[in-house]
């Protein structure tokens, strides 16, 4: 199985900060990497697919980069609505696997 | 508007069975793979199973193989998850989601990345005596 490791597991940041979350795959997954945002008690929401493609309706402050084994989700200017938990997911091969999550909290 | 509405969750004893349903609307159900994802309380997301548009192909995480069955009724725009021999550690919110396949060119090669673009609100399954 492909292991997905996110870092950090949590972070504290202020509104307006630039935030980066990394995701590392245990083997190459080319660009089969998605990012989701989840708020408490809610279903996950797709932000980025294919490593760097912004899902329709998602603010442009979110961006994704990387290929192979190393990927990054960047929020260019953190907004109050962005405080949530973020998950990466590989869809290169089954079993499809998620990272453990990164919780973004208010500093 | 795409909508996915799960139902069928509840309290079940260890070793028991439960059948989850997911009613889909707002899109052509027969055009999409579908999936189930679960989340234990306070934990991360875990993919459970996928099913092809016509139900001819299914994939499962190893831990549920032989106990869970994903199926669909395209006439009813519905997705199901039959869960047998349930374990306490399978207490979780179970989400159904639509699987979207796109097509892009990456490095001169056509790639077909997939992602879960719409999710239901989830249904809680509690396995406890």
PDB file of N, CA and C in Angstrom, chain A residues 2-4 23-33 50-51 65-72 89-92, chain B residues 106:
ATOM      1  N   UNK A   2       0.397   2.308  -0.630  1.00  0.00           N
ATOM      2  CA  UNK A   2       1.126   3.573  -0.649  1.00  0.00           C
ATOM      3  C   UNK A   2       0.782   4.354   0.619  1.00  0.00           C
ATOM      4  N   UNK A   3       1.808   4.721   1.373  1.00  0.00           N
ATOM      5  CA  UNK A   3       1.619   5.512   2.586  1.00  0.00           C
ATOM      6  C   UNK A   3       1.744   6.990   2.239  1.00  0.00           C
ATOM      7  N   UNK A   4       0.832   7.772   2.768  1.00  0.00           N
ATOM      8  CA  UNK A   4       0.838   9.215   2.562  1.00  0.00           C
ATOM      9  C   UNK A   4       1.129   9.883   3.903  1.00  0.00           C
ATOM     10  N   UNK A  23       2.922  16.875   1.662  1.00  0.00           N
ATOM     11  CA  UNK A  23       2.427  15.500   1.622  1.00  0.00           C
ATOM     12  C   UNK A  23       3.460  14.680   0.860  1.00  0.00           C
ATOM     13  N   UNK A  24       3.909  13.612   1.474  1.00  0.00           N
ATOM     14  CA  UNK A  24       4.903  12.758   0.839  1.00  0.00           C
ATOM     15  C   UNK A  24       4.336  11.353   0.664  1.00  0.00           C
ATOM     16  N   UNK A  25       4.477  10.838  -0.540  1.00  0.00           N
ATOM     17  CA  UNK A  25       4.035   9.480  -0.843  1.00  0.00           C
ATOM     18  C   UNK A  25       5.191   8.503  -0.700  1.00  0.00           C
ATOM     19  N   UNK A  26       4.898   7.277  -0.316  1.00  0.00           N
ATOM     20  CA  UNK A  26       5.947   6.282  -0.091  1.00  0.00           C
ATOM     21  C   UNK A  26       6.526   5.737  -1.397  1.00  0.00           C
ATOM     22  N   UNK A  27       5.876   6.038  -2.516  1.00  0.00           N
ATOM     23  CA  UNK A  27       6.419   5.731  -3.833  1.00  0.00           C
ATOM     24  C   UNK A  27       5.825   6.742  -4.808  1.00  0.00           C
ATOM     25  N   UNK A  28       6.369   6.786  -6.000  1.00  0.00           N
ATOM     26  CA  UNK A  28       5.883   7.775  -6.958  1.00  0.00           C
ATOM     27  C   UNK A  28       4.414   7.554  -7.313  1.00  0.00           C
ATOM     28  N   UNK A  29       3.674   8.654  -7.297  1.00  0.00           N
ATOM     29  CA  UNK A  29       2.265   8.618  -7.693  1.00  0.00           C
ATOM     30  C   UNK A  29       2.024   9.606  -8.833  1.00  0.00           C
ATOM     31  N   UNK A  30       3.083   9.986  -9.505  1.00  0.00           N
ATOM     32  CA  UNK A  30       3.080  11.016 -10.572  1.00  0.00           C
ATOM     33  C   UNK A  30       2.273  12.209 -10.092  1.00  0.00           C
ATOM     34  N   UNK A  31       1.092  12.450 -10.677  1.00  0.00           N
ATOM     35  CA  UNK A  31       0.289  13.601 -10.260  1.00  0.00           C
ATOM     36  C   UNK A  31      -1.056  13.184  -9.686  1.00  0.00           C
ATOM     37  N   UNK A  32      -1.180  11.913  -9.301  1.00  0.00           N
ATOM     38  CA  UNK A  32      -2.474  11.413  -8.815  1.00  0.00           C
ATOM     39  C   UNK A  32      -2.651  11.758  -7.343  1.00  0.00           C
ATOM     40  N   UNK A  33      -2.723  13.047  -7.077  1.00  0.00           N
ATOM     41  CA  UNK A  33      -2.757  13.551  -5.714  1.00  0.00           C
ATOM     42  C   UNK A  33      -3.833  14.620  -5.600  1.00  0.00           C
ATOM     43  N   UNK A  50      -5.367  16.321  -9.211  1.00  0.00           N
ATOM     44  CA  UNK A  50      -4.208  16.141 -10.105  1.00  0.00           C
ATOM     45  C   UNK A  50      -3.054  17.039  -9.694  1.00  0.00           C
ATOM     46  N   UNK A  51      -2.812  17.116  -8.428  1.00  0.00           N
ATOM     47  CA  UNK A  51      -1.680  17.818  -7.805  1.00  0.00           C
ATOM     48  C   UNK A  51      -1.761  19.341  -7.843  1.00  0.00           C
ATOM     49  N   UNK A  65       1.122  21.993  -5.727  1.00  0.00           N
ATOM     50  CA  UNK A  65       2.287  21.761  -6.564  1.00  0.00           C
ATOM     51  C   UNK A  65       2.896  20.409  -6.231  1.00  0.00           C
ATOM     52  N   UNK A  66       3.802  19.988  -7.126  1.00  0.00           N
ATOM     53  CA  UNK A  66       4.527  18.755  -6.891  1.00  0.00           C
ATOM     54  C   UNK A  66       4.188  17.658  -7.874  1.00  0.00           C
ATOM     55  N   UNK A  67       5.019  16.645  -7.874  1.00  0.00           N
ATOM     56  CA  UNK A  67       4.801  15.440  -8.670  1.00  0.00           C
ATOM     57  C   UNK A  67       5.752  14.374  -8.152  1.00  0.00           C
ATOM     58  N   UNK A  68       5.455  13.151  -8.493  1.00  0.00           N
ATOM     59  CA  UNK A  68       6.295  12.062  -8.008  1.00  0.00           C
ATOM     60  C   UNK A  68       5.926  11.668  -6.594  1.00  0.00           C
ATOM     61  N   UNK A  69       6.741  12.089  -5.623  1.00  0.00           N
ATOM     62  CA  UNK A  69       6.479  11.718  -4.232  1.00  0.00           C
ATOM     63  C   UNK A  69       6.229  12.911  -3.311  1.00  0.00           C
ATOM     64  N   UNK A  70       6.549  14.110  -3.737  1.00  0.00           N
ATOM     65  CA  UNK A  70       6.464  15.273  -2.862  1.00  0.00           C
ATOM     66  C   UNK A  70       5.506  16.327  -3.402  1.00  0.00           C
ATOM     67  N   UNK A  71       4.578  16.724  -2.529  1.00  0.00           N
ATOM     68  CA  UNK A  71       3.509  17.635  -2.925  1.00  0.00           C
ATOM     69  C   UNK A  71       3.303  18.690  -1.844  1.00  0.00           C
ATOM     70  N   UNK A  72       2.784  19.839  -2.268  1.00  0.00           N
ATOM     71  CA  UNK A  72       2.537  20.932  -1.342  1.00  0.00           C
ATOM     72  C   UNK A  72       1.203  21.579  -1.634  1.00  0.00           C
ATOM     73  N   UNK A  89      -4.667  12.900  -0.690  1.00  0.00           N
ATOM     74  CA  UNK A  89      -5.156  11.573  -1.084  1.00  0.00           C
ATOM     75  C   UNK A  89      -4.463  11.158  -2.375  1.00  0.00           C
ATOM     76  N   UNK A  90      -3.982   9.926  -2.413  1.00  0.00           N
ATOM     77  CA  UNK A  90      -3.441   9.418  -3.663  1.00  0.00           C
ATOM     78  C   UNK A  90      -4.480   8.530  -4.337  1.00  0.00           C
ATOM     79  N   UNK A  91      -4.619   8.708  -5.657  1.00  0.00           N
ATOM     80  CA  UNK A  91      -5.527   7.859  -6.432  1.00  0.00           C
ATOM     81  C   UNK A  91      -4.751   7.180  -7.559  1.00  0.00           C
ATOM     82  N   UNK A  92      -3.473   6.924  -7.294  1.00  0.00           N
ATOM     83  CA  UNK A  92      -2.624   6.251  -8.286  1.00  0.00           C
ATOM     84  C   UNK A  92      -2.963   4.776  -8.385  1.00  0.00           C
TER      85      UNK A  92
ATOM     86  N   UNK B 106       0.182  15.125 -19.106  1.00  0.00           N
ATOM     87  CA  UNK B 106       1.245  15.368 -18.136  1.00  0.00           C
ATOM     88  C   UNK B 106       2.520  14.764 -18.687  1.00  0.00           C
TER      89      UNK B 106
END
